[in-house]
mmCIF file with all atom_site columns, C-alpha atoms in Angstrom:
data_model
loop_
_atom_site.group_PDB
_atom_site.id
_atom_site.type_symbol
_atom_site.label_atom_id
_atom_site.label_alt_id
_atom_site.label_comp_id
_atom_site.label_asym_id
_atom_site.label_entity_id
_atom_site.label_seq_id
_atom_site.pdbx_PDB_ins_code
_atom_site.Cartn_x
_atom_site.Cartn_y
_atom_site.Cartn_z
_atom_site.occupancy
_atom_site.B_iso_or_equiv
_atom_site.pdbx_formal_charge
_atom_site.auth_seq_id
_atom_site.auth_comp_id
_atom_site.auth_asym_id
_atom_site.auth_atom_id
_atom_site.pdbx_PDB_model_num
ATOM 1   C CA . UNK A 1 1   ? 0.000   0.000  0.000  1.00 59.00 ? 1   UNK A CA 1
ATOM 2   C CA . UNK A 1 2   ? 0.961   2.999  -1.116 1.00 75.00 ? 2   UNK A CA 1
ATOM 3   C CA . UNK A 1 3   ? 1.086   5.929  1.866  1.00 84.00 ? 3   UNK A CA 1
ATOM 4   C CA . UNK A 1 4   ? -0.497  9.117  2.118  1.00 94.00 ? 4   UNK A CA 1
ATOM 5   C CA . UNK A 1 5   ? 1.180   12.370 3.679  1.00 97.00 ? 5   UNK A CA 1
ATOM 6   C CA . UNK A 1 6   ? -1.117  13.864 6.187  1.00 98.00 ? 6   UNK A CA 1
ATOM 7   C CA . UNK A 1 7   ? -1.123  17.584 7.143  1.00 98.00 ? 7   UNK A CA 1
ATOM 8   C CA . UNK A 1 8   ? -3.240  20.540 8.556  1.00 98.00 ? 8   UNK A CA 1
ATOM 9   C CA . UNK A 1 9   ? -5.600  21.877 6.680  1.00 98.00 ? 9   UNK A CA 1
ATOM 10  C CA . UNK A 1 10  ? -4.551  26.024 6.240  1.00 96.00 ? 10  UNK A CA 1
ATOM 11  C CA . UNK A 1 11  ? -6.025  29.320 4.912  1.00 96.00 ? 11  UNK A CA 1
ATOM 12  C CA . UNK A 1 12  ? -5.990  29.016 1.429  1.00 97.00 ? 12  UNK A CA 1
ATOM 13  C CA . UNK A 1 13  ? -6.797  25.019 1.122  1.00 98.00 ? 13  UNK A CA 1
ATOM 14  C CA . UNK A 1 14  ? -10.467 25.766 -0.015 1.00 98.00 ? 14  UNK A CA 1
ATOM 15  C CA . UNK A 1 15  ? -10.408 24.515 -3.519 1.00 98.00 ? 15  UNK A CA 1
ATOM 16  C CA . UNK A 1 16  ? -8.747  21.478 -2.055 1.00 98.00 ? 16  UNK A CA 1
ATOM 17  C CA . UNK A 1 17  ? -11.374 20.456 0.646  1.00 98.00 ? 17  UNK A CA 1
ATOM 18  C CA . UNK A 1 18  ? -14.357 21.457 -1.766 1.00 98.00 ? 18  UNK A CA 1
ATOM 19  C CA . UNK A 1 19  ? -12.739 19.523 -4.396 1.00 98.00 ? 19  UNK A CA 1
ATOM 20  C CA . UNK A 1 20  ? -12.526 16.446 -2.336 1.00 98.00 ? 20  UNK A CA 1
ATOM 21  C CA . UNK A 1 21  ? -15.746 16.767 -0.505 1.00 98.00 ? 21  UNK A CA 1
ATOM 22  C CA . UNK A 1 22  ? -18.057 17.501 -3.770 1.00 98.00 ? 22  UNK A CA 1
ATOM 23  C CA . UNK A 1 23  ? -16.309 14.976 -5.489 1.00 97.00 ? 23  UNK A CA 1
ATOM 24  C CA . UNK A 1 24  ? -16.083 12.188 -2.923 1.00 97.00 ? 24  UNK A CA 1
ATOM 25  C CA . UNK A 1 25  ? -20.135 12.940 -2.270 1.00 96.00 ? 25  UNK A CA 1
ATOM 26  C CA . UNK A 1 26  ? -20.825 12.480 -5.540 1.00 97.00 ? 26  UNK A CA 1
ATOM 27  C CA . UNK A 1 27  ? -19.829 8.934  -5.563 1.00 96.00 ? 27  UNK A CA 1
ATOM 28  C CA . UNK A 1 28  ? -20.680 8.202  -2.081 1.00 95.00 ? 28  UNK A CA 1
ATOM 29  C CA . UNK A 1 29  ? -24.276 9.728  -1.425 1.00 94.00 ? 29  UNK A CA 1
ATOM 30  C CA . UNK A 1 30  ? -25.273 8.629  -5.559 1.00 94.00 ? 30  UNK A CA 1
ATOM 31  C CA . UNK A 1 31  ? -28.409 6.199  -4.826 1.00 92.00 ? 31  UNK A CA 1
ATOM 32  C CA . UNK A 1 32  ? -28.543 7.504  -0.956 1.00 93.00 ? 32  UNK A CA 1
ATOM 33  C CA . UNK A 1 33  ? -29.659 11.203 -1.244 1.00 91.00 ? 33  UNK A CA 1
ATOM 34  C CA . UNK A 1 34  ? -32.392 12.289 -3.771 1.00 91.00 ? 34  UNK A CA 1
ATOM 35  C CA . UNK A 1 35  ? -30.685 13.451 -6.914 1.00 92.00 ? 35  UNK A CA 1
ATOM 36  C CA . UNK A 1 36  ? -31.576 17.833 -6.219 1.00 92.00 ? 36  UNK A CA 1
ATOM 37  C CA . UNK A 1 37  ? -30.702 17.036 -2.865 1.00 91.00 ? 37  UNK A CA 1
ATOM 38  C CA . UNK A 1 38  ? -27.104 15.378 -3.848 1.00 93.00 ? 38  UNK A CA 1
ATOM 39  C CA . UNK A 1 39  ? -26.627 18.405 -6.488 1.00 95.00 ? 39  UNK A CA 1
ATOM 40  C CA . UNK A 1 40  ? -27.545 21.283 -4.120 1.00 94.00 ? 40  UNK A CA 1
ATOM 41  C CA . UNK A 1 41  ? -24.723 19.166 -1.379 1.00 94.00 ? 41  UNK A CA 1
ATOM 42  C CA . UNK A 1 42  ? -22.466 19.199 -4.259 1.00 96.00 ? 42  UNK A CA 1
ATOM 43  C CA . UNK A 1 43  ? -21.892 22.789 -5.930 1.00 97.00 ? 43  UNK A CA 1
ATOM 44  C CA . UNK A 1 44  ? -17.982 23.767 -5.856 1.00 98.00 ? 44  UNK A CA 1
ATOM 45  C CA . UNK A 1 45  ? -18.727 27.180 -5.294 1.00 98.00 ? 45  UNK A CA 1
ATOM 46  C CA . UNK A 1 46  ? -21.078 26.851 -2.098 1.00 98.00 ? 46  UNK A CA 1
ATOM 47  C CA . UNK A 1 47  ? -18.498 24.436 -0.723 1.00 98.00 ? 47  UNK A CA 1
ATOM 48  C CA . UNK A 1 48  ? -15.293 26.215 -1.098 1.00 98.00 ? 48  UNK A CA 1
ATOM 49  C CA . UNK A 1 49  ? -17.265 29.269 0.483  1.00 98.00 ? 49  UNK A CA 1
ATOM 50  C CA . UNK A 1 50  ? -18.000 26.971 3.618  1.00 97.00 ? 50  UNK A CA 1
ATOM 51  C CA . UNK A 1 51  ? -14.555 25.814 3.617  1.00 97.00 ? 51  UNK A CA 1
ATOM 52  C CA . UNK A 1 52  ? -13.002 29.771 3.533  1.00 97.00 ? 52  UNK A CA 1
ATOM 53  C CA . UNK A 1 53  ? -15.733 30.695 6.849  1.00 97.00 ? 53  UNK A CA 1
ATOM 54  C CA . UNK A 1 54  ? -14.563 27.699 8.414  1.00 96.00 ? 54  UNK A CA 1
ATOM 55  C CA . UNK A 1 55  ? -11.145 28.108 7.985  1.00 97.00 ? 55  UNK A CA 1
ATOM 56  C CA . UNK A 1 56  ? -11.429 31.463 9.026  1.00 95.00 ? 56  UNK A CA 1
ATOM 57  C CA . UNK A 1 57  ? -13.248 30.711 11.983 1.00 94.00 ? 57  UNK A CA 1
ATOM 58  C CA . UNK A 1 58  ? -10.522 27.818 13.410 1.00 91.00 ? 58  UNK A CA 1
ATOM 59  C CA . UNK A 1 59  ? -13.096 26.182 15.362 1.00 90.00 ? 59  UNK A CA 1
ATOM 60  C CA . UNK A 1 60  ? -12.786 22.735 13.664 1.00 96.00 ? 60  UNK A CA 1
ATOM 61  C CA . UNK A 1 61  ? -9.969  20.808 13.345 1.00 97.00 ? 61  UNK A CA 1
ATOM 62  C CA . UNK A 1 62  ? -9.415  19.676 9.640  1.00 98.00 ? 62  UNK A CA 1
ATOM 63  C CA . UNK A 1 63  ? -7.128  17.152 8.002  1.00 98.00 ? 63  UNK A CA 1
ATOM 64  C CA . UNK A 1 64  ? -5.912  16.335 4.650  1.00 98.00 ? 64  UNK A CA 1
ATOM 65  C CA . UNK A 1 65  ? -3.744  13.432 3.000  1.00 98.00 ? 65  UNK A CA 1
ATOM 66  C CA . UNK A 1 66  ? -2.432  13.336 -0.281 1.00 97.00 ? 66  UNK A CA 1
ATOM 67  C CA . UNK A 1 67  ? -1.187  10.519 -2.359 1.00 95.00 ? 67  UNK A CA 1
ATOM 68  C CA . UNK A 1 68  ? 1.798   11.173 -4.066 1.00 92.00 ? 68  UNK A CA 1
ATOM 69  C CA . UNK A 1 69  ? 1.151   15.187 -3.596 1.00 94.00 ? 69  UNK A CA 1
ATOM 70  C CA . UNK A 1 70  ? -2.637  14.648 -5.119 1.00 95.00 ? 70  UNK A CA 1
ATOM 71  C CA . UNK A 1 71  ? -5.236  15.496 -2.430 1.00 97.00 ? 71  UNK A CA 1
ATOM 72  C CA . UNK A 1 72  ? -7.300  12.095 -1.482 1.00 96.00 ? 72  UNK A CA 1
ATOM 73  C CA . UNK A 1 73  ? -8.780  12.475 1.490  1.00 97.00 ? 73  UNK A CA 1
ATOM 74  C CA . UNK A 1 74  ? -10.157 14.797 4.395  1.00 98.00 ? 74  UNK A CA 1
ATOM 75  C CA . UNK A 1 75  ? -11.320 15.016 7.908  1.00 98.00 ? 75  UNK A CA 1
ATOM 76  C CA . UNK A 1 76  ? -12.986 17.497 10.104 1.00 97.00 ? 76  UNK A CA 1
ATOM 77  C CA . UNK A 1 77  ? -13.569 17.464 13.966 1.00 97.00 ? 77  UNK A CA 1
ATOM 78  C CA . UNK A 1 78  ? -14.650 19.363 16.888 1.00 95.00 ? 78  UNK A CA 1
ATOM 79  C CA . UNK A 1 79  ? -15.742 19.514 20.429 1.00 91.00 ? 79  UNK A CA 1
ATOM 80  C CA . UNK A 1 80  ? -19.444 18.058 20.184 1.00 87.00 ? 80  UNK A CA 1
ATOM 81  C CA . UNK A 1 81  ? -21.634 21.217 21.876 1.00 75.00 ? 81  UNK A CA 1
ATOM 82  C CA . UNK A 1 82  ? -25.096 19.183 21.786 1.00 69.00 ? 82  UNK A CA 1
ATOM 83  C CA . UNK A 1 83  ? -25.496 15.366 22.272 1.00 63.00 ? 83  UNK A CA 1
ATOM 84  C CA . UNK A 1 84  ? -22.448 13.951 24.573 1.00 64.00 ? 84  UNK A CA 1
ATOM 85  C CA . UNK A 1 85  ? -20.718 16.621 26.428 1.00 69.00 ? 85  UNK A CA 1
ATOM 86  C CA . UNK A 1 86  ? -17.437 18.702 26.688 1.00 77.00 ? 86  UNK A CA 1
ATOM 87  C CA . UNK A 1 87  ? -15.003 15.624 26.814 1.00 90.00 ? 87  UNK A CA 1
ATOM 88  C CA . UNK A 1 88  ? -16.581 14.501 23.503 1.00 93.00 ? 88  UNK A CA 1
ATOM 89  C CA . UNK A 1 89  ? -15.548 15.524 20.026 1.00 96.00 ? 89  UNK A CA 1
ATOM 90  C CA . UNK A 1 90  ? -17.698 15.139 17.246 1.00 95.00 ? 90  UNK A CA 1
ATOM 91  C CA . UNK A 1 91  ? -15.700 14.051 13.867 1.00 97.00 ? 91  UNK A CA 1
ATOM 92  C CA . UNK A 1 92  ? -17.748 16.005 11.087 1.00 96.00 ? 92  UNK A CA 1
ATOM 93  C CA . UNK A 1 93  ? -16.752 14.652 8.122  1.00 95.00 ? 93  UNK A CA 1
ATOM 94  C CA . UNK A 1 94  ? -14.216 12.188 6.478  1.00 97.00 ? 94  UNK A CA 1
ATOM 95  C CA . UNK A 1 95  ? -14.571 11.819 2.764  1.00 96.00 ? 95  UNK A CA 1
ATOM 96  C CA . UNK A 1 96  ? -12.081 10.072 0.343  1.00 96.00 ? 96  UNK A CA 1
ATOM 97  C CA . UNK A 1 97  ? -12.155 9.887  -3.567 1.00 96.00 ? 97  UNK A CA 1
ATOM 98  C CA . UNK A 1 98  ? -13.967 6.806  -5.203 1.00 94.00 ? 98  UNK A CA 1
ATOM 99  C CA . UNK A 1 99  ? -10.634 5.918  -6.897 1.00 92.00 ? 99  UNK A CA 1
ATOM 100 C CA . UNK A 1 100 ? -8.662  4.760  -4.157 1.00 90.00 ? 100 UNK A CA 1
ATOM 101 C CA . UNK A 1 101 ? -11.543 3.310  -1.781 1.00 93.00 ? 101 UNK A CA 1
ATOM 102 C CA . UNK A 1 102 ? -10.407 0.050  -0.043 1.00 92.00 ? 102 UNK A CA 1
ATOM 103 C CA . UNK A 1 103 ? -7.233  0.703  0.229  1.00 93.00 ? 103 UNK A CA 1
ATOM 104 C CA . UNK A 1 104 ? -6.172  1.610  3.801  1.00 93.00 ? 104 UNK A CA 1
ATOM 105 C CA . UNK A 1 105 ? -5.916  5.563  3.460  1.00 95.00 ? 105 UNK A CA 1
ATOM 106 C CA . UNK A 1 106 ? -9.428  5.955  5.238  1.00 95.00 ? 106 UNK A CA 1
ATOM 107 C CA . UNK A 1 107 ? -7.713  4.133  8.294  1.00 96.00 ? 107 UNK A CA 1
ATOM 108 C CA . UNK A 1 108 ? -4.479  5.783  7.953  1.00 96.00 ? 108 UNK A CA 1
ATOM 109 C CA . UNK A 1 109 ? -6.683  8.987  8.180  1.00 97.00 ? 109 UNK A CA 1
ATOM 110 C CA . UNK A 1 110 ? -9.531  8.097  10.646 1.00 97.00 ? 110 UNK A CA 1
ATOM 111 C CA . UNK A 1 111 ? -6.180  6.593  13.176 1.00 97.00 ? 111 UNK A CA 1
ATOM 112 C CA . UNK A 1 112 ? -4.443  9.967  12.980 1.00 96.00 ? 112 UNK A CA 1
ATOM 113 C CA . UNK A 1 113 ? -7.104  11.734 14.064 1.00 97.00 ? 113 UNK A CA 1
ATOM 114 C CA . UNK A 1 114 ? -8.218  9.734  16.959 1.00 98.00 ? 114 UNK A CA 1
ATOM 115 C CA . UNK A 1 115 ? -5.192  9.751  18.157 1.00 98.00 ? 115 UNK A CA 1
ATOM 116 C CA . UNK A 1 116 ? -5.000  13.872 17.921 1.00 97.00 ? 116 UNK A CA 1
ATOM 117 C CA . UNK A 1 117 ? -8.674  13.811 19.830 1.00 97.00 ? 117 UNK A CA 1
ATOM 118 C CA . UNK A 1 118 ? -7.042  11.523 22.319 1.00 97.00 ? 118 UNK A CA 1
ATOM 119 C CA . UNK A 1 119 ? -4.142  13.295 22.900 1.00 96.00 ? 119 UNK A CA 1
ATOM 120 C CA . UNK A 1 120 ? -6.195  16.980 23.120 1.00 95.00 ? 120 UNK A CA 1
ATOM 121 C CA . UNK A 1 121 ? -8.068  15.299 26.114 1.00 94.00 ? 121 UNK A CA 1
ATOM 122 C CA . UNK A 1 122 ? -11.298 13.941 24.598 1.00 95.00 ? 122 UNK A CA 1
ATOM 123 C CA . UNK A 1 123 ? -12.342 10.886 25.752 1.00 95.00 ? 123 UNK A CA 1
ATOM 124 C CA . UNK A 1 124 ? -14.943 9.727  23.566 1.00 95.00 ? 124 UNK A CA 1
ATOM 125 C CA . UNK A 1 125 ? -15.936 10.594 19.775 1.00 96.00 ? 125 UNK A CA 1
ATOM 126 C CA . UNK A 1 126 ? -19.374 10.983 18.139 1.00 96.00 ? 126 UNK A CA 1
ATOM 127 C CA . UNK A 1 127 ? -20.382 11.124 14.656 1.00 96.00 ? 127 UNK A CA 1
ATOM 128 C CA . UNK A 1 128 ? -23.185 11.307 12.268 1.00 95.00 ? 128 UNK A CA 1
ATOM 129 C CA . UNK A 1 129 ? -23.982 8.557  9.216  1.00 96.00 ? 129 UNK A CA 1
ATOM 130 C CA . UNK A 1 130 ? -26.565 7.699  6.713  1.00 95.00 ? 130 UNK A CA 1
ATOM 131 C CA . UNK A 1 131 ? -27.963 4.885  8.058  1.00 94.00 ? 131 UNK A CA 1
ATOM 132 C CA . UNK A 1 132 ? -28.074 4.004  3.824  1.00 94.00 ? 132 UNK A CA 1
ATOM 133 C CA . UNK A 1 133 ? -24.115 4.073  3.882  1.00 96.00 ? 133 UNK A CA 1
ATOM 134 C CA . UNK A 1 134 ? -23.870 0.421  4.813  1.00 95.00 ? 134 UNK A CA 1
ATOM 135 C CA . UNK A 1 135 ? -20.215 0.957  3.569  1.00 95.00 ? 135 UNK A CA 1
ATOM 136 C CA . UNK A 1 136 ? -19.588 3.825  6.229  1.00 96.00 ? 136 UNK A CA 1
ATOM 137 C CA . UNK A 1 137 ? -21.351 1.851  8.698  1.00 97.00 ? 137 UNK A CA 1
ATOM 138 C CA . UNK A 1 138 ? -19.135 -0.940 7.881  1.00 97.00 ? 138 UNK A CA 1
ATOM 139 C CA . UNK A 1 139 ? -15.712 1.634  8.196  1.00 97.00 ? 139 UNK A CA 1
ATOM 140 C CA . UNK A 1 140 ? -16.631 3.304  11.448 1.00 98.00 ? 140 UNK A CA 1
ATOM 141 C CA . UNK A 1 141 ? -17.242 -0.235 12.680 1.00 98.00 ? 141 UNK A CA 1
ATOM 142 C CA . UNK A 1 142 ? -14.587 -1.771 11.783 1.00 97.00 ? 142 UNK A CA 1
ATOM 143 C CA . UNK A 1 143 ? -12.554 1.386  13.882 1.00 98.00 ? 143 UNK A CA 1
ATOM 144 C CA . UNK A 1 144 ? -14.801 0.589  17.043 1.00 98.00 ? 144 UNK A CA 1
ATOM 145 C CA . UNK A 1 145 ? -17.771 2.524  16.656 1.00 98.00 ? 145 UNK A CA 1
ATOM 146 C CA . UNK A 1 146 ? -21.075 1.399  17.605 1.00 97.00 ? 146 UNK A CA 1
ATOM 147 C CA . UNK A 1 147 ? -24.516 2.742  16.625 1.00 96.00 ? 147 UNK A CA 1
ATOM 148 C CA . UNK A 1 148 ? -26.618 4.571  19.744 1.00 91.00 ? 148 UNK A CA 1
ATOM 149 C CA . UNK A 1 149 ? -29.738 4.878  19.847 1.00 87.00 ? 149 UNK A CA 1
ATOM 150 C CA . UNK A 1 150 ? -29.974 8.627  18.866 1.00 90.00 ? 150 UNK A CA 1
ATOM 151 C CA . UNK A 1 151 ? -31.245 9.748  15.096 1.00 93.00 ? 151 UNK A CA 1
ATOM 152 C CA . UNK A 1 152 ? -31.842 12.493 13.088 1.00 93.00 ? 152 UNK A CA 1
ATOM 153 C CA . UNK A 1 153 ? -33.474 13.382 9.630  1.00 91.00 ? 153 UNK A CA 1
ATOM 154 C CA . UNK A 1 154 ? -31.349 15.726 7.173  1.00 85.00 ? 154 UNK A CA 1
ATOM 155 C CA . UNK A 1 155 ? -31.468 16.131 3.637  1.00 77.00 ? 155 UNK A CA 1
ATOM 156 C CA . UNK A 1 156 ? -35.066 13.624 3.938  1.00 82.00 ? 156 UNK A CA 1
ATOM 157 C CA . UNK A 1 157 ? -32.670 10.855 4.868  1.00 89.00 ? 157 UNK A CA 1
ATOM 158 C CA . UNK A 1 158 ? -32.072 9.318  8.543  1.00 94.00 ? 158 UNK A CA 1
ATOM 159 C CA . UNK A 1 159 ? -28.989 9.809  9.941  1.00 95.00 ? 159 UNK A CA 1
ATOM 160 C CA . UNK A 1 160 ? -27.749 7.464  12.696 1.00 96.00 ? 160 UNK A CA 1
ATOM 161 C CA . UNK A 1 161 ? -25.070 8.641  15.697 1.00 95.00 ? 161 UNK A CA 1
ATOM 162 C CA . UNK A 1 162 ? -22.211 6.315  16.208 1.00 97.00 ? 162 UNK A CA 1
ATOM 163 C CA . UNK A 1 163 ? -19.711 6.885  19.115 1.00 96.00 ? 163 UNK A CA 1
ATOM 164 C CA . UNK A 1 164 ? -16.638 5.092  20.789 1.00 97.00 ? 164 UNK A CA 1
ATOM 165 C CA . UNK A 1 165 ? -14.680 6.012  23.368 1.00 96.00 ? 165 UNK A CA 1
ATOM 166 C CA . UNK A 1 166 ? -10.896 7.166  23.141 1.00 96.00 ? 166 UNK A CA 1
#
């Protein structure tokens, strides 16, 4: 297996998150979220804008590994302000282009930052999935997650919490 270089995300790495979100959605959420709903979650320009306020803001953590300098993957985290508490983060998002799915780099990345949660003090991690993405499901298992009971509807589609402690 080839290995990915994984840094900080910085001002100025906009294009690169949209890029890798938008595209990575597209492939991921096809068949899961109705089609307006996927294309509205999906436009470059919207994205990149998010990306730039976020950025700005510093409030969430975000990752990014490249393979062989190409950008392939991201993650975002934060403390979780709602459901679990001050000593749990919340990961956000971690997306990863179709064309290298299966091949480790989602670990390498979802590893990393577990360990940076860990060693900032959090002691247990919460997320959010489509409870369609039976191949998410499968990842964040496979990493020692395990569904709760909590759920949510976004984008007309139930989403299912998953947590695990650090």
């Amino acid at each position: 297996m080839e290995h990915m270089e994984i840094r900080n995300a910085e001002k100025g790495d906009e294009e690169i998150l949209a890029w890798v979100q938008t595209e990575s959605w597209k492939a991921a959420f096809f068949g899961i979220l109705p089609e307006n709903e996927l294309e509205k979650a999906t436009c470059f320009v919207k994205v990149k804008e998010m990306y730039r306020k976020i950025l700005g803001e510093g409030i969430v953590k975000i990752k990014i590994g490249f393979i062989e300098e190409i950008p392939h993957c991201i993650a975002g985290w934060r403390q979780n302000y709602n459901q679990k508490g001050a000593q749990t983060a919340e990961l956000i998002c971690i997306h990863s282009m179709q064309t290298h799915w299966g091949q480790g780099f989602g670990s390498q990345m979802i590893k990393e930052i577990l360990q940076n949660m860990k060693e900032e003090g959090y002691a247990e991690v919460m997320l959010w999935v489509f409870g369609e993405n039976s191949r998410a499901r499968r990842f964040y298992e496979k990493h020692g997650f395990h569904q709760n009971q909590a759920s949510k509807v976004i984008h007309g589609i139930t989403e299912m919490m998953y947590s695990r402690t650090l």
